[in-house]
Coordinates of C-alpha atoms in Angstrom, one line a residue:
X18 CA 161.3 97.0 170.3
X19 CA 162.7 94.5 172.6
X20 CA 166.0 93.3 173.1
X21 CA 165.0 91.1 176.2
X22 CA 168.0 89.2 177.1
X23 CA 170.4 89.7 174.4
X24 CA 173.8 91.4 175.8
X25 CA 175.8 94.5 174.0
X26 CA 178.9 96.4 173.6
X27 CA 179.4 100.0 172.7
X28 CA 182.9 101.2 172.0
X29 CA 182.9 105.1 172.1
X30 CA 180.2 104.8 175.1
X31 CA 181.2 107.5 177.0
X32 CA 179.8 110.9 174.9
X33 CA 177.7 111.4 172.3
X34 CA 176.3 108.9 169.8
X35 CA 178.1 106.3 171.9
X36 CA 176.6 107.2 175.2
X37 CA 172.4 107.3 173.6
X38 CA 173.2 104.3 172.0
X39 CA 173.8 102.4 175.3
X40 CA 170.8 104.3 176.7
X41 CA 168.5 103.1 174.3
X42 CA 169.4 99.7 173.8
X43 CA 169.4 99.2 177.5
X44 CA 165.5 100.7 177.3
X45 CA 165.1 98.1 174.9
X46 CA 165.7 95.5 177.2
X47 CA 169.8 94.7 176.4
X48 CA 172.5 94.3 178.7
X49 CA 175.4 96.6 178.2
X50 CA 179.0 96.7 178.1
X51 CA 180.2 100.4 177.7
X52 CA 183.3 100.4 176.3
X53 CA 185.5 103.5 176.3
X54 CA 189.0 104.8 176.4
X55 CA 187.9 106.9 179.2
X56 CA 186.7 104.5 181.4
X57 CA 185.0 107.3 184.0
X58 CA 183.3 108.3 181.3
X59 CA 182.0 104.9 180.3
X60 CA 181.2 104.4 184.3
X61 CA 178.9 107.6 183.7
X62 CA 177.0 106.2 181.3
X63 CA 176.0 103.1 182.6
X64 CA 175.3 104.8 185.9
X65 CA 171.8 105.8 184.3
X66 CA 170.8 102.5 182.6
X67 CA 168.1 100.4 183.6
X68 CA 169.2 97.3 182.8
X69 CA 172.3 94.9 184.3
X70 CA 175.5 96.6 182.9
X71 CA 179.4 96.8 182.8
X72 CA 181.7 99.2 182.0
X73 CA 185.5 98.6 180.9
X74 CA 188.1 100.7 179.1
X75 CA 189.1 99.4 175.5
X76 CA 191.9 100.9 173.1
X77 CA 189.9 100.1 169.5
X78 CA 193.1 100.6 168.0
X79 CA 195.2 98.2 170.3
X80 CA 194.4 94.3 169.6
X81 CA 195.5 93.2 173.0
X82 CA 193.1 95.8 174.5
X83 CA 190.2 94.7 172.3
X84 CA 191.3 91.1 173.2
X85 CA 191.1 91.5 176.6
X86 CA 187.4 93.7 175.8
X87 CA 186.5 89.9 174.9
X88 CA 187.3 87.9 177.7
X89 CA 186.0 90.7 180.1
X90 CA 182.3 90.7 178.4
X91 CA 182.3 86.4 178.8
X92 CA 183.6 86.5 182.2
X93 CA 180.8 89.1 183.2
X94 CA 177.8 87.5 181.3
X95 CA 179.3 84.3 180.6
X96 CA 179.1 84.4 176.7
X97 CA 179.8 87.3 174.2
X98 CA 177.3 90.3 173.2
X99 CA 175.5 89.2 170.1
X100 CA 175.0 92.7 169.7
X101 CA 178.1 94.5 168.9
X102 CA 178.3 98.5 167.9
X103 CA 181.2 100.6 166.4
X104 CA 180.7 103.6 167.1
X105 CA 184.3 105.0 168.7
X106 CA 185.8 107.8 166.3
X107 CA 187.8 110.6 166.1
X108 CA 188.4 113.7 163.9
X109 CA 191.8 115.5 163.0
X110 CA 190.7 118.1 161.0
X111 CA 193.2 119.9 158.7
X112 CA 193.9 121.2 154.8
X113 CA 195.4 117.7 153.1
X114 CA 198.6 120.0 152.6
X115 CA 198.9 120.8 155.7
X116 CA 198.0 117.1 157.6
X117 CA 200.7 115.3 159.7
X118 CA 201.1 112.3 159.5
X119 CA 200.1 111.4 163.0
X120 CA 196.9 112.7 162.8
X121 CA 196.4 110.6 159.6
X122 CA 197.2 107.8 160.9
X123 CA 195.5 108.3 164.7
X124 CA 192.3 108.7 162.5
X125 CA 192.7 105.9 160.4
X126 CA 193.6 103.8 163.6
X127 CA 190.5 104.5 165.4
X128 CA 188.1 105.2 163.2
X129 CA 189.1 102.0 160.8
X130 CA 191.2 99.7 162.2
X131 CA 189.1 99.6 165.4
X132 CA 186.1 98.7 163.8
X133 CA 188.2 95.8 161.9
X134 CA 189.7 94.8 165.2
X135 CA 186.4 94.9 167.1
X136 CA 184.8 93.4 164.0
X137 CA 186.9 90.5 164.1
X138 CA 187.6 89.7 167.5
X139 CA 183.8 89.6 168.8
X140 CA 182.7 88.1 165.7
X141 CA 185.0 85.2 166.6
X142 CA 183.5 85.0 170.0
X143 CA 180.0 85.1 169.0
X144 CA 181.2 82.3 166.3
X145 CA 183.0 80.2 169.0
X146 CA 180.0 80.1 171.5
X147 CA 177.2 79.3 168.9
X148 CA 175.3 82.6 169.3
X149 CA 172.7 82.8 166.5
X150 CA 171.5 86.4 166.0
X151 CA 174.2 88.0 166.2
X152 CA 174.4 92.0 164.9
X153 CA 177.1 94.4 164.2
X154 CA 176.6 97.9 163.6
X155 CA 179.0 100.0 161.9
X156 CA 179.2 103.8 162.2
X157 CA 180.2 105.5 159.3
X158 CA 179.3 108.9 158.5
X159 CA 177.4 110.9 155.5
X160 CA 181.1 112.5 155.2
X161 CA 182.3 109.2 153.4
X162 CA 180.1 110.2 150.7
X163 CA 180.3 114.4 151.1
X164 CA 184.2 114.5 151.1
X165 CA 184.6 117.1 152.4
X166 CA 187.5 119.6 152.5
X167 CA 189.6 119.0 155.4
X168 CA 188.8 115.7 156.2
X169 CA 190.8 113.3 153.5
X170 CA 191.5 111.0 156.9
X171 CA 187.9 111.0 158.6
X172 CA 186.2 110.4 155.1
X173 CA 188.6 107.8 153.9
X174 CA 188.3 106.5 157.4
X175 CA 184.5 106.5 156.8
X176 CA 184.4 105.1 153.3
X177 CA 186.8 101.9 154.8
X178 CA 183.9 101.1 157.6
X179 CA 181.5 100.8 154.9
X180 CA 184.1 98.7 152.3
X181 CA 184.3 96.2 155.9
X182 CA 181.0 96.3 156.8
X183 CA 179.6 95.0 153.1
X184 CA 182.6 92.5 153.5
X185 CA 181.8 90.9 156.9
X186 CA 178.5 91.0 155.8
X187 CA 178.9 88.4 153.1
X188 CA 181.7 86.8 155.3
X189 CA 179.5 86.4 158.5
X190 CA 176.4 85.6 157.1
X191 CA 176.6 81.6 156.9
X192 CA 177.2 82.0 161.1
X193 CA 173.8 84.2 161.2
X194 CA 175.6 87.0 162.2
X195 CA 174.7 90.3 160.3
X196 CA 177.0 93.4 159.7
X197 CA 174.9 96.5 158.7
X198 CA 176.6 100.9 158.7
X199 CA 175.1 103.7 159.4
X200 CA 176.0 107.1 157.8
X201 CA 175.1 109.8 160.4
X202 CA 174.6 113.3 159.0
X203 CA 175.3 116.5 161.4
X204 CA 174.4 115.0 165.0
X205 CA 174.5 117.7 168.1
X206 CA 177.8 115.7 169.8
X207 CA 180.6 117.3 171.3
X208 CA 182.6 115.8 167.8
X209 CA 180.1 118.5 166.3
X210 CA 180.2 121.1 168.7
X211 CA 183.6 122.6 167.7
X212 CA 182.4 123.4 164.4
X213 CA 182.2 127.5 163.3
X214 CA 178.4 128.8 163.7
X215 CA 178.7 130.0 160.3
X216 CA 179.5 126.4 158.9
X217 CA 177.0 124.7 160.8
X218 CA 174.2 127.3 159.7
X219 CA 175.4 126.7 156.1
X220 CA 175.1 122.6 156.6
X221 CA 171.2 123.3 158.5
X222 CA 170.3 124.8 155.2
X223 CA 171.2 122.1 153.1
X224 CA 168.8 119.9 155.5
X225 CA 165.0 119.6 154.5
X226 CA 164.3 119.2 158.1
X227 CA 166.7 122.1 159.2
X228 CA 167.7 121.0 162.1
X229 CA 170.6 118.9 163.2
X230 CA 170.4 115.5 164.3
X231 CA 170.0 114.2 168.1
X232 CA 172.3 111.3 168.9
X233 CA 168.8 109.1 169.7
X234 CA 167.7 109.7 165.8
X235 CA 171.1 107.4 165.5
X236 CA 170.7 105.2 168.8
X237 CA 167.1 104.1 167.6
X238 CA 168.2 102.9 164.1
X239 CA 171.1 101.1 166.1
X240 CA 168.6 99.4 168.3
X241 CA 166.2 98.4 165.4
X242 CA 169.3 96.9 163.0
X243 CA 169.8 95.3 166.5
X244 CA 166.4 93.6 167.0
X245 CA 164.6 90.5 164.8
X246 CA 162.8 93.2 163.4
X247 CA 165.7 93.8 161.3
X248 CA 166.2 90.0 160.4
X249 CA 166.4 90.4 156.8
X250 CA 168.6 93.4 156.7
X251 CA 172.2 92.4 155.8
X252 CA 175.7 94.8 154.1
X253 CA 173.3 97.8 154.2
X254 CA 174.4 101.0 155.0
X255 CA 171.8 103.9 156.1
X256 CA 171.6 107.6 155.9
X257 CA 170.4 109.0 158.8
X258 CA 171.0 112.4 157.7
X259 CA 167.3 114.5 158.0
X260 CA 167.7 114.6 154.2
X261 CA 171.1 116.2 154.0
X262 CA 172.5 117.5 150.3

């Protein structure tokens, strides 16, 4: 699938889904900005990619930080990434009775508000400079549809970058820019990892393929939304979940 050319971001670059994501996409042929609030992290990433790349530390949750995100990718590559991926997130797990407030609203921040703010900012930018296939890829998560117990702010987090993606999609469409989510199911990710053995045999079960996800089952999907193969596809949102009930 090639990607020859076009320049990406990738917030939540440095681990997990974030981190394949920029691998495969720089396979593909994309430059890539890996964007992280841990910037040596983000560094680590693009240490292994085999096309031109640039890291630079971003607060998703902080419009100044994603502002300055902006100007960093034109002043590298001289125009913005049409190829833009949310995929930062965090989880605060707790009982709803038992929830602070802070860890509500930390989730919310990153999770939703920094794929509005990212959304927003670089869709301006690709808007701005004229660029004509643009792509934004939302992460969501098969949670948004699961709710389940102890995550009220990760699932309503989830279920908002779905509500935002079908939005932009209808929003950004006359600028030929299109805004597709995916809904990962159970990927092996240090989010993941911290789950009990016990809970994590009970959600393999439940998975025709009985097995958990690897973050390049989510990195691949991302690079084909990405590509003109994917030209047509516009406000979807995908499971990518092995099958998961």
């Amino acid at each position: 699938m090639s990607l020859t050319g076009r320049i990406s971001i990738v917030t939540g670059a440095g681990s997990g889904i974030g981190r394949s994501i920029c691998k495969v996409l720089s396979n593909d042929g994309a430059k890539v900005i890996a964007a992280d609030i841990n910037l040596s992290a983000a560094k680590e990433t693009i240490s292994g990619l085999s096309t031109e790349s640039h890291s630079l530390e971003i607060n998703v949750a902080d419009s100044k930080s994603v502002a300055n995100a902006v100007q960093e990718s034109i002043n590298k590559f001289k125009q913005p990434p049409s190829i833009v991926v949310n995929s930062a997130g965090i989880t605060r797990d707790t009982y709803l009775l038992k929830m602070l407030e802070k860890d509500f609203d930390d989730v919310i921040n990153v999770n939703l508000k920094g794929t509005f703010l990212i959304t927003q900012h670089f869709a301006k930018a690709m808007i701005e400079h004229n660029i004509k296939n643009g792509s934004i890829t939302n992460l969501s998560s098969i949670v948004a549809k699961l709710s389940n117990i102890g995550q009220a702010n990760y699932s309503a987090s989830k279920n908002g970058v779905i509500s935002i993606t079908e939005v932009a999609s209808k929003e950004f469409g006359k600028f030929n820019i299109r805004v597709n989510a995916i809904l990962p199911g159970y990927i092996e990710t240090p989010m993941t990892a911290v789950v009990p053995e016990k809970i994590m045999q009970q959600v393999i079960a439940k998975c025709p393929l009985n097995r958990l996800g690897k973050p390049e089952d989510i990195a691949n999907v991302v690079s084909f939304l990405s590509s003109d193969k994917a030209a047509y596809i516009n406000g979807a949102s995908i499971e990518v979940t092995g099958g998961l009930y």
